[in-house]
Coordinates of C-alpha atoms in Angstrom, one line a residue:
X6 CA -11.0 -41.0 64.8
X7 CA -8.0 -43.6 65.0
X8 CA -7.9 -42.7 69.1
X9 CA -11.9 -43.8 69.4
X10 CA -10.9 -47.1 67.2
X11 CA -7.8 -48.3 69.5
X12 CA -10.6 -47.6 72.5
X13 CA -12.8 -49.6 70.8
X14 CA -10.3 -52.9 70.5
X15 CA -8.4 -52.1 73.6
X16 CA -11.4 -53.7 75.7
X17 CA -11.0 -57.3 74.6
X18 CA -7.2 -57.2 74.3
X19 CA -3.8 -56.2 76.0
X20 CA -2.9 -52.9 77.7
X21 CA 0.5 -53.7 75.5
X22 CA -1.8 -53.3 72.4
X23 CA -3.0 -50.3 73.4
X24 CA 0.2 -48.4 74.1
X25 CA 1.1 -49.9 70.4
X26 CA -1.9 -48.3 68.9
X27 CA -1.2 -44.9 70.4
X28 CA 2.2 -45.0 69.9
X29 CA 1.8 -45.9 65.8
X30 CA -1.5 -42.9 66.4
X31 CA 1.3 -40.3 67.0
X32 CA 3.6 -41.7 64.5
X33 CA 0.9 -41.2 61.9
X34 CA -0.2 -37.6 63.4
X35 CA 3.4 -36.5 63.1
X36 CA 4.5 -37.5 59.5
X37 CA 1.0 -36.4 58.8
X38 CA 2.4 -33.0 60.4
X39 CA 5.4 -33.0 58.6
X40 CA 4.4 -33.8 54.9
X41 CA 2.1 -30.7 55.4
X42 CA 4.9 -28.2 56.6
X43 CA 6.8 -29.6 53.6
X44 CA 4.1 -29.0 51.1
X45 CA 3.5 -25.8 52.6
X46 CA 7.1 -24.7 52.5
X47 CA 7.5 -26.1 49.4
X48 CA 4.7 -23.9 48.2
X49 CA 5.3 -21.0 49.6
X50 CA 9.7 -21.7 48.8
X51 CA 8.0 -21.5 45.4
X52 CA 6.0 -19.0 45.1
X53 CA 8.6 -16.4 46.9
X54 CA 10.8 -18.2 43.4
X55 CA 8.3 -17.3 41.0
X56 CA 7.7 -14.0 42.4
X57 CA 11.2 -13.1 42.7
X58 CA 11.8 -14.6 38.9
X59 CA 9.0 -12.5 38.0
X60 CA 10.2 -8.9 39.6
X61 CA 14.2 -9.9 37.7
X62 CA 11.6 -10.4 34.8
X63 CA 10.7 -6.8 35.6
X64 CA 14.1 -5.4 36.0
X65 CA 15.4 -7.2 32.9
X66 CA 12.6 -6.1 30.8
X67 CA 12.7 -2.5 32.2
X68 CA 16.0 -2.8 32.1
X69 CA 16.1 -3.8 28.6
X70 CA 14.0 -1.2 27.7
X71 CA 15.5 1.7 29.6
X72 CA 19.0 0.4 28.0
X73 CA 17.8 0.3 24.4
X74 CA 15.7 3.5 24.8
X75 CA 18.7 5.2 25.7
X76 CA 20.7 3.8 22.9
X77 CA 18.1 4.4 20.3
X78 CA 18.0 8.1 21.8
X79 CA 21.9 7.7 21.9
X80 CA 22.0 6.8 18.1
X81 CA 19.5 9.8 17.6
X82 CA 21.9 12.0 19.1
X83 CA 24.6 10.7 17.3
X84 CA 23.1 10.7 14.1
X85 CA 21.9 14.6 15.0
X86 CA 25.5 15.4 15.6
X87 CA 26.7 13.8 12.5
X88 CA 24.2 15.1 10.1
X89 CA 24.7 18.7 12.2
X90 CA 28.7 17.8 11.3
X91 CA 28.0 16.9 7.9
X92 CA 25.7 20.1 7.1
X93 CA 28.5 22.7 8.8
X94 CA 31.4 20.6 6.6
X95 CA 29.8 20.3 3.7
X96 CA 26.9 23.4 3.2
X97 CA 29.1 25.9 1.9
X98 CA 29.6 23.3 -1.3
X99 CA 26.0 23.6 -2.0
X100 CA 24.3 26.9 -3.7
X101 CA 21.3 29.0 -3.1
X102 CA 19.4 31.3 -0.3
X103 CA 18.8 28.2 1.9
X104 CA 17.8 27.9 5.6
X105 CA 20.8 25.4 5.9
X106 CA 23.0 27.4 4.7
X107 CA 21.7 30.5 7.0
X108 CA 22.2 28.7 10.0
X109 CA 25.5 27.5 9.1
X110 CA 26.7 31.6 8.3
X111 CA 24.4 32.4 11.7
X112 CA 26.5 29.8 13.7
X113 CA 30.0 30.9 12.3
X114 CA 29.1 34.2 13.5
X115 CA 27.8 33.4 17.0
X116 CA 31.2 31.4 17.2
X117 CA 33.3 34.7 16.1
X118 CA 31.1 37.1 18.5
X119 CA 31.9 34.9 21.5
X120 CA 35.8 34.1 20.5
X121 CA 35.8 38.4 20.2
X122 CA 34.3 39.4 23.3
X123 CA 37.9 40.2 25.0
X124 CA 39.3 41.7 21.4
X125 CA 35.8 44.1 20.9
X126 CA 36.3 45.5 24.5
X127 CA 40.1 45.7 23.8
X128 CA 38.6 48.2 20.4
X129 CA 35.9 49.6 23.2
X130 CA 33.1 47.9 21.6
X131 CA 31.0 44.7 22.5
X132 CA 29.2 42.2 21.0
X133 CA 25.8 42.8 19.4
X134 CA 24.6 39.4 21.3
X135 CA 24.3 41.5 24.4
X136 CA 21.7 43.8 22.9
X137 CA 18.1 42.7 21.4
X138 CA 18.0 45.3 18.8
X139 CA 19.6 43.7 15.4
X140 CA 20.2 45.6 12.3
X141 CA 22.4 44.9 9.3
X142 CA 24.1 48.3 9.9
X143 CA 25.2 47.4 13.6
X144 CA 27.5 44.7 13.8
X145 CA 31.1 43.5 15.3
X146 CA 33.7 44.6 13.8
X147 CA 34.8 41.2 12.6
X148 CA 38.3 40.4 14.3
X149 CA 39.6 36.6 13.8
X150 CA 42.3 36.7 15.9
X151 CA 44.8 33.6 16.7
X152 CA 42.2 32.2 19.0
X153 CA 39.6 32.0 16.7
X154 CA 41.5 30.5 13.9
X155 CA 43.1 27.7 16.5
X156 CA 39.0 27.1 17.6
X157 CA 38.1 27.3 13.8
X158 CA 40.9 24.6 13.4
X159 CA 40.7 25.0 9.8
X160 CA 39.9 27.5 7.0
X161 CA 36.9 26.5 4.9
X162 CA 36.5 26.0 1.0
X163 CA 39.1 25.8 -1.3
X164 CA 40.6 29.0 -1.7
X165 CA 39.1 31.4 -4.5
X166 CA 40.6 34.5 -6.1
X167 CA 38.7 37.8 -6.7
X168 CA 40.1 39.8 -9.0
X169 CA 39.0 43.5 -9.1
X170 CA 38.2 44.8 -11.9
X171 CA 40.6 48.4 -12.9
X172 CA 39.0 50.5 -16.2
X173 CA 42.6 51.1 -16.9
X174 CA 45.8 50.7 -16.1
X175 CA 46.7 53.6 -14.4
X176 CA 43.6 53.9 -12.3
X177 CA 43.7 51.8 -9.4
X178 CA 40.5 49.9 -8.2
X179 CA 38.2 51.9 -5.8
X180 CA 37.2 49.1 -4.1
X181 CA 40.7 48.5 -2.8
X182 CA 42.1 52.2 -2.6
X183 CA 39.6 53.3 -0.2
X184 CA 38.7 49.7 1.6
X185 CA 41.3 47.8 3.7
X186 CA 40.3 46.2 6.5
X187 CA 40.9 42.3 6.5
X188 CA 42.2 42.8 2.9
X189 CA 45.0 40.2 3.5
X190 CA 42.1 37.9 4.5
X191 CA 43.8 36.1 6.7
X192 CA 42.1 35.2 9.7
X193 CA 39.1 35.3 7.5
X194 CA 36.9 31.8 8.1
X195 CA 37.2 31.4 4.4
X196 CA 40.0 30.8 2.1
X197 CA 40.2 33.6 -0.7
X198 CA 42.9 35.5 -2.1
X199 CA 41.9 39.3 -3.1
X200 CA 43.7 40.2 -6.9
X201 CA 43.7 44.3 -6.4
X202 CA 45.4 44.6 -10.0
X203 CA 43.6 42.1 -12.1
X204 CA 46.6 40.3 -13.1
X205 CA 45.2 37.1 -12.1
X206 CA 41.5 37.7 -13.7
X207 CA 42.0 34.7 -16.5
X208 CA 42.3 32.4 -13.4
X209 CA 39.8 34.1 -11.0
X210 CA 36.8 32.6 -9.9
X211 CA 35.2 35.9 -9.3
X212 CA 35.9 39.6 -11.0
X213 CA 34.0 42.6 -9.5
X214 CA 33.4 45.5 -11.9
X215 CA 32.4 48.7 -10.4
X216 CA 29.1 50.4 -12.3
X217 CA 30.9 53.6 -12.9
X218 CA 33.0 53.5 -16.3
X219 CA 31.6 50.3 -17.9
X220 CA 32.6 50.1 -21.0
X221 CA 30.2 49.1 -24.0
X222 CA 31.8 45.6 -24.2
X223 CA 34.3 43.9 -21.2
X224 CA 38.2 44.4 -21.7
X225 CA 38.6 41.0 -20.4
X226 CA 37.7 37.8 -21.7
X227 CA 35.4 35.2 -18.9
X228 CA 36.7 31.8 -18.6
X229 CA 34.2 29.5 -18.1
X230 CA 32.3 29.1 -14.5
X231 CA 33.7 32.7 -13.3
X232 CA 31.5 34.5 -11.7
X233 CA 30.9 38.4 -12.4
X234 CA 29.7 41.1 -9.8
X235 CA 28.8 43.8 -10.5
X236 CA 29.3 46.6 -7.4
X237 CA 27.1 49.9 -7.3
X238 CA 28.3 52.0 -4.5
X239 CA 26.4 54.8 -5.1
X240 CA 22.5 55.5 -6.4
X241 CA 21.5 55.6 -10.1
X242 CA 21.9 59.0 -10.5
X243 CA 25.4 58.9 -9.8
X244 CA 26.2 56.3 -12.7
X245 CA 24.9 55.1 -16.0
X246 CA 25.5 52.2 -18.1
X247 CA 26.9 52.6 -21.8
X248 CA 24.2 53.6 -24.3
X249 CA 24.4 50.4 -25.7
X250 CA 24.5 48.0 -22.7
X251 CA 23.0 44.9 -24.4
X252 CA 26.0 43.1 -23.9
X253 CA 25.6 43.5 -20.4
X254 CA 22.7 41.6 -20.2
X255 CA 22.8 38.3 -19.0
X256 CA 26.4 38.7 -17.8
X257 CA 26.3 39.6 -14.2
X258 CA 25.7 36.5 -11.5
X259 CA 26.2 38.5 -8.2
X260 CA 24.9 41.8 -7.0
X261 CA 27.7 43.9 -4.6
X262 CA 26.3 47.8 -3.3
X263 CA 24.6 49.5 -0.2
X264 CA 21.0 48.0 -0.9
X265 CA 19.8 45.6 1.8
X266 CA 18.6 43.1 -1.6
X267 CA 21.9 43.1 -2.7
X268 CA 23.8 39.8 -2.5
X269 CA 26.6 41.0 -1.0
X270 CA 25.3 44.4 1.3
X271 CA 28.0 46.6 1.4
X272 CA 26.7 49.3 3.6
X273 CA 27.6 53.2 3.7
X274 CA 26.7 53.3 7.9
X275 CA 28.8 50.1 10.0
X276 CA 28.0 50.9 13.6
X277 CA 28.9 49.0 17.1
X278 CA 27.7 48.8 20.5
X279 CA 30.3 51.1 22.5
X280 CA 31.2 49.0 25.2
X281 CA 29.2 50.0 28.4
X282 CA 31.9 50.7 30.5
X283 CA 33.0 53.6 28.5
X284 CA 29.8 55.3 28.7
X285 CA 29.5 58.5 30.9
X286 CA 27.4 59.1 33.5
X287 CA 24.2 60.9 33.3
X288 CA 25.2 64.2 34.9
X289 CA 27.7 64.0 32.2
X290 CA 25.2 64.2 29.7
X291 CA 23.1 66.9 31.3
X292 CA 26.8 69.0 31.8
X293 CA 27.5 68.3 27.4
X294 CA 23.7 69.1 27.0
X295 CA 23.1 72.5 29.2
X296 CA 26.4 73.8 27.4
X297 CA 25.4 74.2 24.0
X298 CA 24.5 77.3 22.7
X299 CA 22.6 76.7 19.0
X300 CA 19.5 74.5 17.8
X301 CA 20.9 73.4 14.8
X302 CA 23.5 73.2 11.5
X303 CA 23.9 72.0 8.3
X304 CA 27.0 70.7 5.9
X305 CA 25.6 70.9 2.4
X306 CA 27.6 71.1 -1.7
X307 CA 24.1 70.7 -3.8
X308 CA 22.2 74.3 -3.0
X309 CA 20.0 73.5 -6.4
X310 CA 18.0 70.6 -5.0
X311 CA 14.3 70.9 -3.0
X312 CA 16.5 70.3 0.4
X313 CA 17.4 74.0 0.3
X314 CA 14.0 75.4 0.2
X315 CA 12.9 72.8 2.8
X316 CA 15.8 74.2 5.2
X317 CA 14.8 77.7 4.9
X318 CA 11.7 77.3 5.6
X319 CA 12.5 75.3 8.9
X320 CA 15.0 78.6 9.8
X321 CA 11.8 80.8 10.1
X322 CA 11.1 78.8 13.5
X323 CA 14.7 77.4 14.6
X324 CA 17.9 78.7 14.1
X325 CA 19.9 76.4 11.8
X326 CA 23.7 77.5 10.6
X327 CA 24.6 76.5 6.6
X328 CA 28.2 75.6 6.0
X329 CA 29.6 74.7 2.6
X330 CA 29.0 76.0 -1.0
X331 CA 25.5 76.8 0.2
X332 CA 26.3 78.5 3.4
X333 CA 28.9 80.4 5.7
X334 CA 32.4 79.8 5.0
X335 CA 34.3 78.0 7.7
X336 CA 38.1 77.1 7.8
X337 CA 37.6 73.2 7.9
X338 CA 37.3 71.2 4.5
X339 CA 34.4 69.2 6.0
X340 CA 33.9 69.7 9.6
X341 CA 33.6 65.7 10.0
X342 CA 36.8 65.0 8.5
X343 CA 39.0 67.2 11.0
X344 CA 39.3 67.0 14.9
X345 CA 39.6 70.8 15.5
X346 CA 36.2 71.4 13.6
X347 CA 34.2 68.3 14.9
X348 CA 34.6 69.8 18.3
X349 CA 33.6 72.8 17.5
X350 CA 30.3 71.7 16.1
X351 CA 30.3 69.0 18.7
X352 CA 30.0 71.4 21.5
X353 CA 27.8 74.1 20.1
X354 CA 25.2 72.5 18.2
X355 CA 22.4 70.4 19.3
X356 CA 21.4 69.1 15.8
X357 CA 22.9 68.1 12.5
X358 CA 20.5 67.9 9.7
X359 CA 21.0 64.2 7.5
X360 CA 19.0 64.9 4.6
X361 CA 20.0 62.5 2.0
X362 CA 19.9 64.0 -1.8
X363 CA 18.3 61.5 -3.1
X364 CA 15.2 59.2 -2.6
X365 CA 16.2 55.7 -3.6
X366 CA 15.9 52.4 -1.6
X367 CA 18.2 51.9 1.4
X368 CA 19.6 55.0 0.5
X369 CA 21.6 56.2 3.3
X370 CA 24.9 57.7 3.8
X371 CA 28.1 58.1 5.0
X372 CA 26.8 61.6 6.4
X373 CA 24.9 59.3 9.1
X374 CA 27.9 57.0 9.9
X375 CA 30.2 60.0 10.6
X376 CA 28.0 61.7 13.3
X377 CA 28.8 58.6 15.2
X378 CA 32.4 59.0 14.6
X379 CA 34.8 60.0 17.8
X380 CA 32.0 60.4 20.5
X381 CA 29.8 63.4 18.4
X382 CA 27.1 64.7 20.8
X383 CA 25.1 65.6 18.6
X384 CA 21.8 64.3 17.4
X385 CA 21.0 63.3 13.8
X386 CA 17.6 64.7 12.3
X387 CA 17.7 62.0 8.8
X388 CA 15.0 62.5 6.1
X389 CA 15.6 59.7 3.6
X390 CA 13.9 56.4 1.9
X391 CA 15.6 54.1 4.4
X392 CA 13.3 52.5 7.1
X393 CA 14.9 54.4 10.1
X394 CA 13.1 53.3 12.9
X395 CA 13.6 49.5 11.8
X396 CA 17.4 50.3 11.3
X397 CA 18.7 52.1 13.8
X398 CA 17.2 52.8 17.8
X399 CA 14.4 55.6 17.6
X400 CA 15.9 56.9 20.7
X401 CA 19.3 57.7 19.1
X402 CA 18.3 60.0 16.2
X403 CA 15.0 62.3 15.1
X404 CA 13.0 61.0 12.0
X405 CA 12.1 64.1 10.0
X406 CA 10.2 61.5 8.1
X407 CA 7.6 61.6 10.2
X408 CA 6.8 65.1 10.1
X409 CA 4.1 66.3 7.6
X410 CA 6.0 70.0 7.2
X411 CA 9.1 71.9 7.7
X412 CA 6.9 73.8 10.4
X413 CA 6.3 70.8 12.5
X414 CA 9.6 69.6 12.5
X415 CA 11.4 72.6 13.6
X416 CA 9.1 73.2 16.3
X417 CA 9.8 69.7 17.3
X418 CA 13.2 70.1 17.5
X419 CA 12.9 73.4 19.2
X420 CA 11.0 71.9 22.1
X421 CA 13.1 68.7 22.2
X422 CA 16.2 71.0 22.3
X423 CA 15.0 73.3 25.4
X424 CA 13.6 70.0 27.1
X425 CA 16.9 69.3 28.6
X426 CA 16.5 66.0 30.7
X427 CA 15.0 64.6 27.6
X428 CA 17.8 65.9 25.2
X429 CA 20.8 64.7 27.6
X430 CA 19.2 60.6 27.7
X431 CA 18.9 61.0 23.6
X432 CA 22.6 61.8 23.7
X433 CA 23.4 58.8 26.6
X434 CA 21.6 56.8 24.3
X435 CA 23.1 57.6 20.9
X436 CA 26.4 57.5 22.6
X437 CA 25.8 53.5 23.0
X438 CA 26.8 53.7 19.1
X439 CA 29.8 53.7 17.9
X440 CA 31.0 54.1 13.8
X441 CA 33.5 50.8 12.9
X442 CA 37.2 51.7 12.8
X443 CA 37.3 50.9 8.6
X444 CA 35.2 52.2 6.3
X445 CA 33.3 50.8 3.7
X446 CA 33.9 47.0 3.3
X447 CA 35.4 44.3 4.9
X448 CA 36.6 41.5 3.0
X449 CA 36.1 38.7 5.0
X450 CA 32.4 39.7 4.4
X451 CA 33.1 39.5 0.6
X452 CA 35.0 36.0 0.4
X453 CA 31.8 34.6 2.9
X454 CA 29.6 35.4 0.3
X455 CA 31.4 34.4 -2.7
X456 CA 32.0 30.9 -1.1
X457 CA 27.8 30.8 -0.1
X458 CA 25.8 32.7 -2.4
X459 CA 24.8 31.0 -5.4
X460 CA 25.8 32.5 -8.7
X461 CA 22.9 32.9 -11.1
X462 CA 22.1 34.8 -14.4
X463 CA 21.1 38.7 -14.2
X464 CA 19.3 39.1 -17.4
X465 CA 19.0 42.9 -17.1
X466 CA 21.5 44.6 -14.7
X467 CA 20.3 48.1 -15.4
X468 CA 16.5 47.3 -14.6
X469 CA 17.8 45.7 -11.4
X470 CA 19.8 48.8 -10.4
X471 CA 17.8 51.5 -12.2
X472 CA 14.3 50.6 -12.4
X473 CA 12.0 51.7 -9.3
X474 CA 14.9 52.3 -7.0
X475 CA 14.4 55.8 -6.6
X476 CA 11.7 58.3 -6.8
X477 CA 11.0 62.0 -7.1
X478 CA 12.1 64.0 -3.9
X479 CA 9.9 63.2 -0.6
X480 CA 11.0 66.5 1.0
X481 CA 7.9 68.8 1.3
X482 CA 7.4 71.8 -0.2
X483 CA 7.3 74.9 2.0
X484 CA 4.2 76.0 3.4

C-alpha cells in the first residue's frame, strides 16, 4: 500500500524522491520485520520459561512429595522399630496370657532355634523350624551356648530365686534329684537363681511345693508378693491333699505338672527331630523289619487293672509276650532302662503295648518317651486320654484308640506286622524322633515362665487338679 502511494506522487516530482520513498518503504518493512521476530521470540523465549518453571514445579512438588512420603513412611518404620524395641524390652514387666507377650517368648525362641542349628546337629538333632508338624512334646533341646548369649547381649529381668520346696530336711527335693539339665541356668535368656535346699525361701520370689506330702498347713511362712506353685507330676490317683486342705485354698498363684493347661507344662514325653543325616536308608529298614521274629510285648507292675483283661483278650489273635510282676520273668530290671535288654526286645518284637493306667487329661507317660530312646525299632501301640494324633505324627505310632475292640486291634496289628513295606516306612518314619538327652524339666523353661506368666489366686487347688481330670477306664471290655 505505501509502494502504490510513492507511485502515485512520483509522477509530478523527482526520480530523487522516489528512490527516497522506496528507500524509507524498506526501512519501515524491515523494523516492521524485526519487531515481529522479537515479539515472537520473546513469546515463545517465554513460554519455553513458563513451561520449564512449570515441569521444576513438577519435579519439586513430586519431589517434595516423594521426599516426605518417604520420611513419613521412614518415621513409620522408625516408630514400628521402636515400639517393636520397646515391647521386646519391656513385655516381660507386664503380666497376663497376652498376644504381646506370646510373640515376644515365640521370637526368643525363633532366635535360640536359629543360633542352635550347628549345636542340635552337633547332639544329632535339628531344629523343629524345619518340620511343619508342631507339638508341645517335640521341641529343641534348648542349648544357649556362648553365641547365643553374645547375640542376646544381655540377660533379661532382674534375677529371681526359686526356692524348692523339701517336706523335710533329710529328703531332698524331687524336682532337683531327678531333673538337671540347665539347672545352673546360666545361658538361660532369663536371670534366675534355682534354691534346691530352700535356704533362701524367706527371700524367694517363687517356692514350688510338690502335691505329694502337703502338709495340713505350710512349714514356711510367705513373705509378701511370693509367688507359690504348686507342681503335680503325676495324676490324682497318685496323690491327695491333707484331709483338711482349707488352708490351701487360695494360696497357690502358679500351676507346674504334665497337663497341657498348666502354667508351666512340664511334660513326661520331650522328643526331637533326629537330624536327617543320621537316618538310614530304606533297605535298612526293610533288613531291621524282615528280621524280627514276634508281633508283640508288654512291660506291665499293675496286673489288677481292666488293661490285663483287655491284653488277653488281644493274645487270642496275636501273639503278645508279658514281662514284669504280671508276666514272664526276664533278667533285666526294666528292659528300657538297660542296653543289653533294649536290644533284645529291639530286634525281636515288632510292637510294644503303651497302655497308660489311667484315664486323665494329657495323661501320658514316660513309657512313650523311652521307646524313642537309643534308636528302638519298635512301634508304639498307646491307648490313653491324650489327643495322639494331634500330638505326635500318626505315622510314627498305632492309636489303639481308635479301635472299637481288642479283636480289631490285634488283627490290625497282625496285618500291619506281615505287611512289610508298610511296617519298614512306619519304623523310617518314627525313627525321625528322637527322646531329649535330660529328662523331665529344663529350667530355663521354668525361670521363662516365672519371669512371664502372671501370678494370680487359685481359690481351690484340689478342684483344679482333681475335679474332672480323669475318668473311669476307656479300655474295652472283652468281647
Amino acid at each position: 500500500m505505501a509502494f502504490s502511494i510513492c507511485l502515485r506522487r512520483a509522477n509530478g516530482m523527482q526520480r530523487k524522491f522516489l528512490l527516497l520513498c522506496i528507500l524509507g518503504i524498506v526501512s519501515i518493512s524491515y523494523l516492521l520485520f524485526r519487531l515481529n521476530k522479537n515479539v515472537v521470540g520473546y513469546i515463545t523465549e517465554n513460554v519455553h520459561k513458563i513451561h520449564g518453571r512449570s515441569t521444576l514445579l513438577e519435579r519439586q512438588t513430586t519431589y517434595y512429595i516423594t521426599e516426605n512420603v518417604h520420611k513419613i513412611h521412614s518415621r513409620s518404620t522408625s516408630l514400628e522399630r521402636q515400639t517393636t524395641y520397646y515391647i521386646t524390652e519391656n513385655v516381660h514387666k507386664t503380666h497376663g496370657r497376652s498376644t504381646l507377650l506370646e510373640q515376644q517368648t515365640t521370637n526368643l525362641t525363633s532366635i535360640n532355634n536359629l543360633l542352635m542349628d550347628e549345636d542340635l546337629k552337633n547332639i544329632g538333632f535339628e531344629s523343629t523350624e524345619r518340620h511343619e508338624f508342631k507339638s508341645p512334646y517335640i521341641k529343641n533341646p534348648v542349648i544357649y551356648n556362648e553365641n547365643a548369649s553374645k547375640i542376646l547381649e544381655s540377660k533379661q529381668g532382674r534375677t529371681k530365686i526359686i526356692s524348692l520346696h523339701r517336706i523335710n530336711e533329710f529328703e531332698q527335693n524331687w524336682l532337683y534329684k531327678e531333673n538337671k539339665y540347665n539347672v545352673d541356668l546360666k545361658r538361660c535368656p532369663y536371670n534366675c537363681e534355682l534354691d534346691t535346699d530352700g535356704k533362701k525361701v524367706a527371700e524367694a520370689d517363687v517356692v514350688i511345693f510338690m502335691c505329694v506330702g502337703m502338709l495340713p498347713t505350710p512349714d514356711i511362712k510367705r513373705r509378701p508378693g511370693q509367688l507359690w506353685v504348686t507342681h503335680c507330676y503325676e495324676n490324682k490317683w497318685y496323690y491327695n491333699y491333707p484331709g483338711d486342705y482349707n488352708f490351701w485354698k487360695n494360696q497357690f498363684n502358679l500351676t507346674m505338672g504334665y497337663r497341657l493347661d498348666s502354667d508351666i507344662v512340664i511334660p513326661m514325653v520331650r522328643l526331637g527331630w533326629r537330624d536327617s543325616s543320621l537316618l538310614y536308608k530304606q533297605d535298612h529298614y526293610h533288613e531291621i523289619a524282615g528280621a524280627k521274629t514276634k508281633t508283640a510285648t508288654w512291660w506291665v507292675r499293675n496286673c489288677r487293672d481292666d488293661r490285663m483283661d483287655f491284653v488277653k483278650e488281644m493274645q487270642k489273635y496275636i501273639d503278645i509276650d508279658i514281662f514284669g510282676k504280671c508276666g514272664k520273668k526276664f533278667d533285666c530290671p526294666y528292659w528300657f532302662d538297660d542296653f543289653k535288654c533294649r536290644h533284645v526286645f529291639n530286634t525281636t518284637y515288632k510292637f510294644y503295648l503303651s497302655f497308660e493306667n489311667a484315664f486323665c487329661t494329657d495323661y501320658v507317660t514316660e513309657k512313650l518317651n523311652k521307646l524313642f530312646k537309643d534308636r528302638t525299632h519298635i512301634i508304639p501301640v498307646v491307648k490313653g486320654s491324650l489327643d495322639y494324633d494331634r500330638y505326635f505324627p500318626s505315622s510314627s505310632f498305632v492309636n489303639g484308640n481308635k479301635f472299637q475292640s481288642a479283636k480289631d486291634l490285634a488283627l490290625h496289628l497282625k496285618e500291619l506286622g506281615n505287611d512289610l513295606p508298610r511296617y519298614s516306612k512306619m519304623l523310617q518314619e518314627k525313627d525321625r524322633l528322637s527322646a531329649m538327652p535330660f529328662r523331665g524339666i529344663d529350667w530355663c523353661d521354668v525361670c521363662e515362665a516365672v519371669h512371664t506368666k502372671k501370678g494370680r489366686i487359685i481359690s481351690d487347688i484340689k478342684q483344679w487338679s482333681h475335679s474332672h481330670s480323669c475318668t473311669t477306664s476307656k479300655y474295652v471290655p472283652k468281647i
